[in-house]
């Protein structure tokens, strides 16, 4: 049967889904993300001669979105994932394990166990924050005019770029966490002190900083270039009806 630990981590009791045993994930949850937008547009046209013009258009857009959700969860049902945490394996000889926990685990398993798997939210790391920045830029320039009395041309070049930058904060580094849970490995690692994860008020700020994952950053950028030439005009006229053609590449 699942057990829940007291805030000081010194004792435990059966998990019965009482309100005092549950975590209020809405405390740090932002239902309406903060959004900032910047949009710009400019266009121009210049008459080279009565039959020939130059033109240009520019588009720019940027959006910044920040969302916030509850502290990083580490659940035994998650599987290995650096994004969402991983099951915490605590060696059986962990010096912070409450008295009687090992005996209870072996009684439940019916055999000797090497450690425990725990569910925990690392409130010490603060809420998980995700910042997404999108930038879009497009420029078009070209010339248009008359080839003859009825035929016209349009030659243009278009350049576009789209960039998305995604940064996630407030995650736990499973590798460092496992080191901090193993007293012998922790003492041999610079900056590490063994942590007590039994309870909700047992991890110091320095310990939280050690197990905190570096910001996870991902950038995706796409670019597009298009050169175009179009010629259009009438092919023939018959009984008041005309047929037109447009050729482009």
XYZ file of N, CA and C in Angstrom:
747
model
N 0.838 -1.196 0.000
C 0.000 0.000 0.000
C 0.875 1.249 0.000
N 0.443 2.281 -0.733
C 1.223 3.514 -0.812
C 1.256 4.215 0.540
N 2.397 4.867 0.791
C 2.590 5.596 2.032
C 2.877 7.062 1.695
N 2.546 7.949 2.615
C 2.848 9.360 2.451
C 3.652 9.803 3.664
N 4.639 10.680 3.432
C 5.563 11.073 4.483
C 5.147 12.390 5.130
N 5.480 12.519 6.389
C 5.221 13.760 7.117
C 6.138 14.851 6.567
N 5.777 16.140 6.734
C 6.612 17.224 6.202
C 8.063 17.163 6.646
N 8.314 16.702 7.886
C 9.700 16.638 8.361
C 10.427 15.393 7.882
N 9.718 14.468 7.216
C 10.346 13.272 6.675
C 10.716 12.213 7.688
N 10.274 12.360 8.930
C 10.675 11.423 9.977
C 9.677 10.281 10.171
N 8.490 10.427 9.622
C 7.476 9.395 9.806
C 6.634 9.289 8.529
N 5.793 8.253 8.478
C 4.942 8.062 7.312
C 3.644 7.401 7.743
N 2.647 7.481 6.869
C 1.342 6.894 7.144
C 0.712 6.462 5.834
N -0.283 5.577 5.872
C -0.929 5.134 4.627
C -1.546 6.304 3.878
N -1.431 6.269 2.546
C -2.026 7.297 1.704
C -3.515 7.015 1.541
N -4.351 7.974 1.967
C -5.801 7.813 1.936
C -6.485 8.902 1.117
N -5.710 9.675 0.370
C -6.230 10.736 -0.494
C -6.981 11.813 0.282
N -6.584 12.047 1.525
C -7.172 13.141 2.292
C -6.636 14.477 1.752
N -7.378 15.544 2.024
C -6.959 16.835 1.516
C -5.576 17.228 2.030
N -5.286 16.884 3.289
C -3.985 17.251 3.839
C -2.857 16.393 3.277
N -3.189 15.353 2.503
C -2.176 14.515 1.882
C -1.989 14.824 0.394
N -2.815 15.705 -0.139
C -2.782 16.001 -1.566
C -2.012 17.286 -1.850
N -1.544 17.393 -3.077
C -0.802 18.579 -3.513
C -1.725 19.456 -4.356
N -1.795 20.730 -4.034
C -2.629 21.663 -4.779
C -1.830 22.223 -5.956
N -1.952 21.568 -7.114
C -1.155 21.966 -8.272
C -1.625 23.286 -8.876
N -2.808 23.782 -8.486
C -3.299 25.037 -9.059
C -2.609 26.264 -8.467
N -1.868 26.073 -7.361
C -1.223 27.220 -6.706
C -0.287 27.952 -7.652
N 0.513 27.208 -8.398
C 1.495 27.812 -9.300
C 1.083 27.707 -10.764
N -0.171 27.368 -11.011
C -0.634 27.174 -12.376
C -1.190 28.475 -12.947
N -0.759 28.812 -14.155
C -1.233 30.016 -14.819
C -2.176 29.610 -15.947
N -3.470 29.866 -15.745
C -4.460 29.473 -16.753
C -4.382 30.358 -17.991
N -3.977 31.614 -17.821
C -3.866 32.544 -18.937
C -2.406 32.959 -19.100
N -1.702 32.372 -20.061
C -0.288 32.719 -20.257
C -0.121 34.198 -20.602
N 1.010 34.747 -20.203
C 1.323 36.136 -20.544
C 1.798 36.178 -22.000
N 1.183 37.067 -22.791
C 1.497 37.158 -24.207
C 1.805 38.611 -24.570
N 2.918 38.816 -25.253
C 3.263 40.132 -25.787
C 3.475 39.982 -27.293
N 2.890 40.893 -28.062
C 2.991 40.827 -29.525
C 3.497 42.152 -30.081
N 4.304 42.025 -31.128
C 4.792 43.192 -31.853
C 4.668 42.884 -33.344
N 3.965 43.742 -34.068
C 3.729 43.521 -35.489
C 4.094 44.791 -36.255
N 4.827 44.618 -37.338
C 5.206 45.760 -38.160
C 5.003 45.473 -39.638
N 4.635 46.507 -40.382
C 4.428 46.357 -41.828
C 4.808 47.658 -42.520
N 5.466 47.532 -43.649
C 5.815 48.714 -44.437
C 5.817 48.325 -45.910
N 5.417 49.256 -46.737
C 5.432 49.009 -48.179
C 5.711 50.311 -48.899
N 6.225 50.187 -50.096
C 6.534 51.376 -50.882
C 6.569 51.072 -52.361
N 6.416 52.114 -53.152
C 6.438 51.966 -54.601
C 7.102 53.199 -55.206
N 7.916 52.966 -56.215
C 8.639 54.080 -56.846
C 8.455 53.991 -58.357
N 8.077 55.099 -58.943
C 7.874 55.146 -60.392
C 9.194 55.460 -61.086
N 9.715 54.456 -61.779
C 10.963 54.640 -62.519
C 10.694 55.442 -63.790
N 9.616 55.080 -64.446
C 9.154 55.774 -65.645
C 7.654 55.556 -65.730
N 6.965 56.194 -66.643
C 5.511 56.005 -66.729
C 5.093 54.544 -66.907
N 5.956 53.704 -67.444
C 5.574 52.313 -67.690
C 6.300 51.304 -66.794
N 7.100 51.772 -65.863
C 7.883 50.843 -65.047
C 7.935 51.333 -63.601
N 7.671 50.407 -62.685
C 7.658 50.723 -61.250
C 8.520 49.728 -60.475
N 9.045 50.204 -59.354
C 9.722 49.335 -58.385
C 8.872 49.311 -57.112
N 8.825 48.171 -56.441
C 7.994 48.072 -55.236
C 8.693 47.195 -54.195
N 8.266 47.357 -52.965
C 8.827 46.568 -51.862
C 7.810 46.484 -50.731
N 7.825 45.343 -50.024
C 6.971 45.140 -48.851
C 7.790 44.455 -47.760
N 7.519 44.841 -46.527
C 8.216 44.249 -45.393
C 7.197 43.894 -44.307
N 7.302 42.690 -43.779
C 6.447 42.233 -42.688
C 7.337 41.740 -41.545
N 6.966 42.083 -40.318
C 7.687 41.578 -39.144
C 6.687 41.316 -38.029
N 6.856 40.190 -37.369
C 5.988 39.864 -36.224
C 6.808 39.133 -35.171
N 6.535 39.467 -33.937
C 7.195 38.791 -32.803
C 6.174 38.588 -31.701
N 6.218 37.395 -31.101
C 5.352 37.114 -29.952
C 6.177 36.433 -28.870
N 5.926 36.835 -27.627
C 6.574 36.236 -26.461
C 5.490 35.688 -25.546
N 5.561 34.396 -25.286
C 4.563 33.733 -24.457
C 5.255 33.076 -23.264
N 4.765 33.357 -22.069
C 5.296 32.705 -20.870
C 4.162 31.963 -20.165
N 4.373 30.666 -19.970
C 3.390 29.856 -19.261
C 4.034 29.276 -18.008
N 3.208 28.998 -17.029
C 3.700 28.494 -15.738
C 2.789 27.387 -15.252
N 3.405 26.281 -14.835
C 2.646 25.154 -14.286
C 3.299 24.718 -12.982
N 2.697 23.739 -12.339
C 3.151 23.291 -11.025
C 4.576 22.752 -11.062
N 5.170 22.618 -9.902
C 6.548 22.150 -9.766
C 6.750 20.802 -10.436
N 8.010 20.541 -10.803
C 8.349 19.329 -11.550
C 7.935 18.066 -10.798
N 7.138 17.206 -11.439
C 6.749 15.942 -10.810
C 7.735 14.839 -11.145
N 7.951 13.957 -10.207
C 8.743 12.756 -10.438
C 7.880 11.591 -9.985
N 7.322 10.881 -10.950
C 6.364 9.818 -10.665
C 6.916 8.464 -11.092
N 6.579 7.428 -10.344
C 7.042 6.084 -10.692
C 6.402 5.584 -11.970
N 5.311 6.205 -12.401
C 4.610 5.742 -13.599
C 5.040 6.474 -14.859
N 5.990 7.377 -14.745
C 6.345 8.223 -15.879
C 7.287 7.540 -16.865
N 8.199 6.695 -16.399
C 9.238 6.201 -17.292
C 10.340 7.235 -17.401
N 11.377 6.935 -18.146
C 12.534 7.817 -18.216
C 12.248 8.992 -19.148
N 12.243 10.170 -18.587
C 12.014 11.381 -19.363
C 12.604 12.562 -18.613
N 13.585 13.229 -19.209
C 14.198 14.387 -18.557
C 13.226 15.551 -18.475
N 12.235 15.570 -19.365
C 11.282 16.665 -19.373
C 10.301 16.574 -18.214
N 9.793 15.384 -17.957
C 8.733 15.226 -16.971
C 9.198 14.511 -15.706
N 10.498 14.254 -15.589
C 11.000 13.593 -14.390
C 11.149 12.105 -14.597
N 11.502 11.410 -13.549
C 11.714 9.981 -13.614
C 11.497 9.433 -12.211
N 11.245 8.131 -12.150
C 11.068 7.517 -10.840
C 12.321 7.725 -9.990
N 12.107 8.079 -8.728
C 13.228 8.273 -7.809
C 13.550 6.937 -7.155
N 14.772 6.464 -7.348
C 15.204 5.241 -6.677
C 16.094 5.635 -5.509
N 15.653 5.287 -4.313
C 16.413 5.585 -3.093
C 17.008 4.292 -2.564
N 18.344 4.195 -2.465
C 18.962 2.982 -1.934
C 18.445 2.653 -0.536
N 18.373 1.361 -0.235
C 17.841 0.919 1.055
C 18.655 1.425 2.231
N 19.946 1.691 1.999
C 20.794 2.157 3.094
C 20.827 3.686 3.204
N 19.885 4.365 2.559
C 19.830 5.819 2.659
C 19.678 6.227 4.122
N 20.555 7.111 4.619
C 20.533 7.445 6.051
C 19.296 8.238 6.484
N 18.554 8.802 5.547
C 17.391 9.602 5.899
C 16.082 8.813 5.872
N 16.129 7.561 5.475
C 14.902 6.763 5.388
C 14.272 6.638 6.775
N 12.986 6.945 6.904
C 12.321 6.853 8.217
C 12.392 5.431 8.783
N 12.448 5.353 10.086
C 12.523 4.058 10.749
C 11.283 3.218 10.423
N 11.511 2.002 10.062
C 10.420 1.083 9.754
C 10.053 1.024 8.279
N 10.573 1.958 7.454
C 10.210 1.974 6.030
C 10.766 0.751 5.311
N 12.016 0.392 5.579
C 12.616 -0.763 4.916
C 11.867 -2.037 5.277
N 11.528 -2.189 6.542
C 10.803 -3.390 6.970
C 9.442 -3.471 6.290
N 8.765 -2.329 6.160
C 7.460 -2.313 5.507
C 7.594 -2.681 4.029
N 8.624 -2.153 3.362
C 8.834 -2.439 1.944
C 9.112 -3.923 1.724
N 9.926 -4.526 2.588
C 10.252 -5.948 2.438
C 9.053 -6.826 2.777
N 8.229 -6.368 3.720
C 7.020 -7.113 4.049
C 6.047 -7.097 2.867
N 5.927 -5.940 2.213
C 5.029 -5.829 1.065
C 5.536 -6.625 -0.126
N 6.868 -6.622 -0.341
C 7.443 -7.323 -1.485
C 7.612 -8.810 -1.229
N 7.661 -9.195 0.030
C 7.875 -10.608 0.358
C 9.293 -11.058 0.132
N 10.215 -10.127 0.057
C 11.614 -10.455 -0.154
C 12.481 -9.247 0.211
N 13.784 -9.456 0.200
C 14.702 -8.363 0.483
C 14.689 -7.373 -0.675
N 14.662 -6.087 -0.355
C 14.647 -5.055 -1.392
C 15.928 -4.243 -1.326
N 16.301 -3.680 -2.491
C 17.534 -2.889 -2.566
C 17.268 -1.395 -2.435
N 15.978 -1.005 -2.473
C 15.672 0.412 -2.349
C 14.186 0.674 -2.524
N 13.850 1.959 -2.675
C 12.453 2.365 -2.768
C 12.246 3.212 -4.025
N 11.040 3.191 -4.551
C 10.636 4.097 -5.618
C 9.641 5.084 -5.031
N 9.893 6.368 -5.234
C 9.061 7.408 -4.622
C 8.423 8.309 -5.669
N 7.260 8.846 -5.319
C 6.631 9.938 -6.066
C 6.881 11.224 -5.289
N 7.244 12.284 -6.005
C 7.481 13.550 -5.311
C 7.406 14.723 -6.275
N 6.952 15.854 -5.782
C 7.048 17.103 -6.534
C 8.118 17.971 -5.889
N 9.003 18.486 -6.722
C 10.106 19.271 -6.199
C 9.705 20.750 -6.129
N 8.937 21.073 -5.088
C 8.489 22.447 -4.905
C 9.668 23.365 -4.628
N 10.779 22.779 -4.163
C 11.968 23.589 -3.891
C 12.548 24.204 -5.168
N 12.224 23.621 -6.334
C 12.715 24.150 -7.608
C 11.819 25.254 -8.153
N 10.686 25.474 -7.490
C 9.750 26.476 -7.963
C 8.914 25.942 -9.108
N 8.004 26.747 -9.613
C 7.149 26.293 -10.716
C 7.951 26.090 -11.994
N 7.425 25.253 -12.866
C 8.036 25.083 -14.185
C 7.581 26.228 -15.078
N 8.537 26.889 -15.689
C 8.252 28.050 -16.534
C 8.725 27.759 -17.959
N 7.892 28.115 -18.898
C 8.228 27.903 -20.302
C 8.084 29.221 -21.053
N 9.170 29.646 -21.700
C 9.176 30.874 -22.482
C 9.324 30.519 -23.963
N 8.366 30.950 -24.763
C 8.407 30.677 -26.199
C 8.399 32.010 -26.951
N 9.421 32.215 -27.774
C 9.525 33.426 -28.583
C 9.464 33.042 -30.057
N 8.559 33.682 -30.782
C 8.420 33.447 -32.220
C 8.719 34.736 -32.973
N 9.569 34.628 -33.999
C 9.890 35.783 -34.836
C 9.662 35.408 -36.301
N 8.967 36.277 -37.004
C 8.699 36.059 -38.425
C 9.054 37.323 -39.193
N 9.831 37.149 -40.268
C 10.233 38.287 -41.100
C 10.047 37.912 -42.562
N 9.510 38.833 -43.332
C 9.322 38.603 -44.761
C 9.556 39.895 -45.518
N 10.298 39.786 -46.615
C 10.575 40.945 -47.462
C 10.363 40.555 -48.917
N 9.706 41.432 -49.654
C 9.447 41.223 -51.073
C 9.853 42.484 -51.824
N 10.602 42.318 -52.903
C 10.985 43.449 -53.729
C 10.947 43.068 -55.197
N 10.610 44.008 -56.042
C 10.550 43.663 -57.454
C 10.271 44.851 -58.347
N 10.099 44.515 -59.634
C 9.809 45.515 -60.651
C 8.619 45.030 -61.476
N 7.826 45.965 -61.911
C 6.708 45.634 -62.787
C 6.550 46.740 -63.819
N 6.014 46.333 -64.965
C 5.838 47.347 -65.996
C 5.321 46.758 -67.288
N 5.379 47.583 -68.341
C 4.842 47.204 -69.644
C 5.965 46.780 -70.574
N 5.713 45.651 -71.259
C 6.624 45.215 -72.308
C 6.194 45.814 -73.637
N 4.904 45.842 -73.830
C 4.311 46.429 -75.025
C 2.990 47.057 -74.614
N 2.170 47.386 -75.576
C 0.903 48.030 -75.264
C -0.002 47.139 -74.422
N 0.050 45.814 -74.654
C -0.861 44.891 -73.975
C -0.174 43.910 -73.021
N 1.093 43.729 -73.163
C 1.798 42.739 -72.342
C 2.561 43.422 -71.218
N 2.526 42.732 -70.036
C 3.174 43.279 -68.857
C 4.091 42.226 -68.225
N 5.002 42.692 -67.431
C 5.927 41.798 -66.715
C 5.907 42.127 -65.225
N 6.282 41.164 -64.424
C 6.434 41.349 -62.965
C 7.550 40.417 -62.515
N 8.658 40.982 -62.065
C 9.787 40.190 -61.586
C 10.041 40.549 -60.131
N 10.156 39.522 -59.281
C 10.274 39.799 -57.845
C 11.139 38.752 -57.146
N 11.578 39.141 -55.962
C 12.350 38.244 -55.087
C 11.755 38.347 -53.688
N 11.542 37.196 -53.065
C 10.944 37.153 -51.729
C 11.844 36.363 -50.784
N 12.050 36.925 -49.598
C 12.848 36.249 -48.557
C 12.015 36.182 -47.276
N 11.971 35.003 -46.660
C 11.232 34.841 -45.413
C 12.009 34.019 -44.407
N 11.827 34.360 -43.142
C 12.500 33.618 -42.071
C 11.548 33.504 -40.885
N 11.496 32.319 -40.311
C 10.663 32.070 -39.131
C 11.516 31.363 -38.083
N 11.513 31.892 -36.871
C 12.327 31.320 -35.796
C 11.471 31.138 -34.543
N 11.588 29.968 -33.932
C 10.897 29.665 -32.680
C 11.947 29.250 -31.648
N 11.957 29.930 -30.517
C 12.887 29.622 -29.431
C 12.082 29.220 -28.209
N 12.364 28.028 -27.703
C 11.584 27.448 -26.594
C 12.541 27.158 -25.432
N 12.304 27.798 -24.280
C 13.159 27.623 -23.099
C 12.297 27.144 -21.930
N 12.719 26.046 -21.304
C 12.003 25.496 -20.146
C 12.885 25.596 -18.914
N 12.302 26.048 -17.800
C 13.014 26.228 -16.533
C 12.293 25.460 -15.435
N 13.014 25.187 -14.352
C 12.397 24.574 -13.178
C 12.331 23.064 -13.216
N 13.167 22.422 -14.039
C 13.158 20.963 -14.129
C 14.231 20.363 -13.227
N 14.043 19.098 -12.892
C 15.021 18.374 -12.066
C 15.926 17.540 -12.963
N 17.207 17.520 -12.643
C 18.175 16.699 -13.361
C 18.251 15.339 -12.674
N 17.745 14.310 -13.340
C 17.669 12.997 -12.712
C 19.046 12.436 -12.363
N 20.040 12.704 -13.201
C 21.385 12.203 -12.921
C 21.949 12.772 -11.633
N 21.838 14.082 -11.457
C 22.326 14.711 -10.226
C 21.492 14.285 -9.027
N 20.212 14.092 -9.243
C 19.349 13.658 -8.143
C 19.781 12.291 -7.619
N 20.064 11.376 -8.522
C 20.482 10.041 -8.092
C 21.827 10.078 -7.364
N 22.695 10.996 -7.762
C 23.970 11.153 -7.054
C 23.713 11.659 -5.639
N 22.821 12.649 -5.496
C 22.548 13.239 -4.181
C 21.858 12.254 -3.249
N 21.203 11.221 -3.811
C 20.527 10.225 -2.979
C 21.464 9.118 -2.525
N 22.620 9.030 -3.144
C 23.613 8.009 -2.792
C 24.726 8.703 -2.006
N 24.750 8.495 -0.709
C 25.668 9.237 0.163
C 27.129 9.104 -0.268
N 27.566 7.898 -0.634
C 28.969 7.701 -1.009
C 29.313 8.425 -2.306
N 28.436 8.356 -3.299
C 28.688 9.057 -4.560
C 28.607 10.563 -4.369
N 27.693 11.002 -3.511
C 27.518 12.430 -3.286
C 28.759 13.034 -2.630
N 29.301 12.366 -1.637
C 30.468 12.897 -0.936
C 31.674 13.008 -1.854
N 31.695 12.210 -2.928
C 32.811 12.252 -3.878
C 32.562 13.218 -5.030
N 31.423 13.923 -4.996
C 31.063 14.841 -6.077
C 31.107 16.276 -5.584
N 31.805 17.113 -6.296
C 31.961 18.512 -5.904
C 30.609 19.234 -5.889
N 30.335 19.941 -4.795
C 29.116 20.723 -4.672
C 27.903 19.948 -4.217
N 28.063 18.661 -3.918
C 26.916 17.840 -3.538
C 26.913 17.560 -2.042
N 25.737 17.661 -1.445
C 25.521 17.191 -0.079
C 24.308 16.269 -0.113
N 24.339 15.158 0.602
C 23.220 14.202 0.567
C 21.902 14.887 0.914
N 20.854 14.565 0.155
C 19.564 15.197 0.386
C 18.580 14.212 0.990
N 17.655 14.777 1.732
C 16.581 14.000 2.344
C 15.293 14.339 1.606
N 14.800 13.422 0.776
C 13.587 13.703 0.009
C 12.350 13.126 0.688
N 12.514 12.563 1.882
C 11.352 12.078 2.643
C 10.738 13.273 3.365
N 9.596 13.727 2.898
C 8.974 14.907 3.476
C 8.963 16.047 2.485
N 8.405 17.164 2.879
C 8.241 18.301 1.973
C 9.005 19.537 2.406
N 9.762 19.452 3.482
C 10.508 20.622 3.946
C 11.902 20.213 4.376
N 12.546 19.408 3.534
C 13.823 18.811 3.943
C 14.970 19.115 2.994
N 14.721 19.838 1.904
C 15.770 20.134 0.922
C 16.140 21.612 1.020
N 17.422 21.881 1.221
C 17.890 23.261 1.338
C 18.027 23.890 -0.046
N 18.244 25.215 -0.066
C 18.382 25.915 -1.343
C 19.610 25.442 -2.105
N 20.733 25.227 -1.410
C 21.950 24.745 -2.075
C 21.737 23.356 -2.670
N 21.013 22.507 -1.950
C 20.732 21.172 -2.466
C 19.811 21.248 -3.680
N 18.832 22.147 -3.632
C 17.925 22.321 -4.769
C 18.689 22.813 -5.993
N 19.636 23.723 -5.781
C 20.429 24.234 -6.904
C 21.270 23.129 -7.531
N 21.722 22.173 -6.725
C 22.543 21.087 -7.259
C 21.736 20.167 -8.169
N 20.498 19.871 -7.800
C 19.693 18.945 -8.594
C 18.886 19.650 -9.685
N 18.971 20.971 -9.736
C 18.224 21.724 -10.748
C 18.845 21.502 -12.128
N 18.032 21.176 -13.105
C 18.519 20.973 -14.466
C 18.821 22.318 -15.118
N 19.811 22.328 -15.999
C 20.086 23.532 -16.766
C 18.865 23.857 -17.642
N 18.671 25.128 -17.960
C 17.542 25.471 -18.828
C 17.571 24.644 -20.106
N 16.446 24.078 -20.453
C 16.348 23.296 -21.687
C 15.917 24.225 -22.808
N 16.780 24.349 -23.801
C 16.522 25.308 -24.877
C 16.477 24.586 -26.222
N 15.507 24.965 -27.019
C 15.383 24.416 -28.362
C 15.031 25.549 -29.316
N 15.764 25.619 -30.429
C 15.521 26.656 -31.430
C 15.279 26.001 -32.789
N 14.193 26.392 -33.416
C 13.863 25.901 -34.746
C 13.781 27.108 -35.682
N 14.494 27.040 -36.806
C 14.494 28.153 -37.753
C 14.293 27.634 -39.165
N 13.411 28.267 -39.890
C 13.180 27.937 -41.295
C 13.353 29.200 -42.126
N 13.880 29.023 -43.362
C 14.077 30.144 -44.272
C 13.500 29.790 -45.638
N 13.065 30.813 -46.332
C 12.459 30.607 -47.643
C 12.904 31.720 -48.571
N 13.278 31.341 -49.794
C 13.658 32.305 -50.815
C 12.929 31.945 -52.108
N 12.272 32.926 -52.702
C 11.504 32.705 -53.920
C 11.827 33.808 -54.924
N 12.255 33.412 -56.113
C 12.445 34.344 -57.223
C 11.362 34.045 -58.253
N 10.734 35.084 -58.765
C 9.584 34.874 -59.642
C 9.608 35.848 -60.813
N 9.281 35.320 -61.984
C 9.127 36.134 -63.188
C 7.781 35.788 -63.802
N 6.953 36.796 -64.046
C 5.626 36.569 -64.617
C 5.402 37.530 -65.771
N 4.913 36.985 -66.871
C 4.576 37.774 -68.051
C 3.127 37.470 -68.399
N 2.340 38.493 -68.638
C 0.927 38.294 -68.918
C 0.446 39.259 -69.992
N -0.581 38.777 -70.726
C -1.159 39.606 -71.776
C -2.161 38.823 -72.593
N -2.851 39.493 -73.516
C -3.865 38.811 -74.327
C -3.237 38.016 -75.469
N -3.837 36.852 -75.772
C -3.389 36.051 -76.906
C -4.105 36.468 -78.180
N -5.434 36.587 -78.075
C -6.213 37.014 -79.245
C -7.565 37.519 -78.787
N -8.275 38.163 -79.692
C -9.629 38.651 -79.425
C -10.533 38.235 -80.575
N -11.682 37.650 -80.247
C -12.599 37.155 -81.279
C -14.033 37.465 -80.863
N -14.724 38.254 -81.699
C -16.110 38.619 -81.453
C -16.313 39.212 -80.049
N -15.430 40.071 -79.702
C -15.555 40.767 -78.433
C -15.061 40.001 -77.216
N -14.552 38.806 -77.423
C -14.038 38.003 -76.324
C -12.531 37.826 -76.470
N -11.857 37.897 -75.374
C -10.392 37.824 -75.395
C -9.903 36.624 -74.617
N -8.782 36.092 -75.026
C -8.094 35.023 -74.296
C -6.773 35.574 -73.795
N -6.532 35.393 -72.528
C -5.316 35.929 -71.918
C -4.385 34.778 -71.505
N -3.132 35.088 -71.387
C -2.130 34.112 -70.966
C -1.229 34.732 -69.928
N -0.791 33.925 -68.994
C 0.166 34.355 -67.978
C 1.245 33.275 -67.856
N 2.472 33.662 -68.001
C 3.589 32.732 -67.930
C 4.478 33.169 -66.767
N 4.780 32.238 -65.918
C 5.609 32.600 -64.773
C 6.533 31.479 -64.361
N 7.539 31.841 -63.647
C 8.489 30.854 -63.124
C 9.125 31.374 -61.857
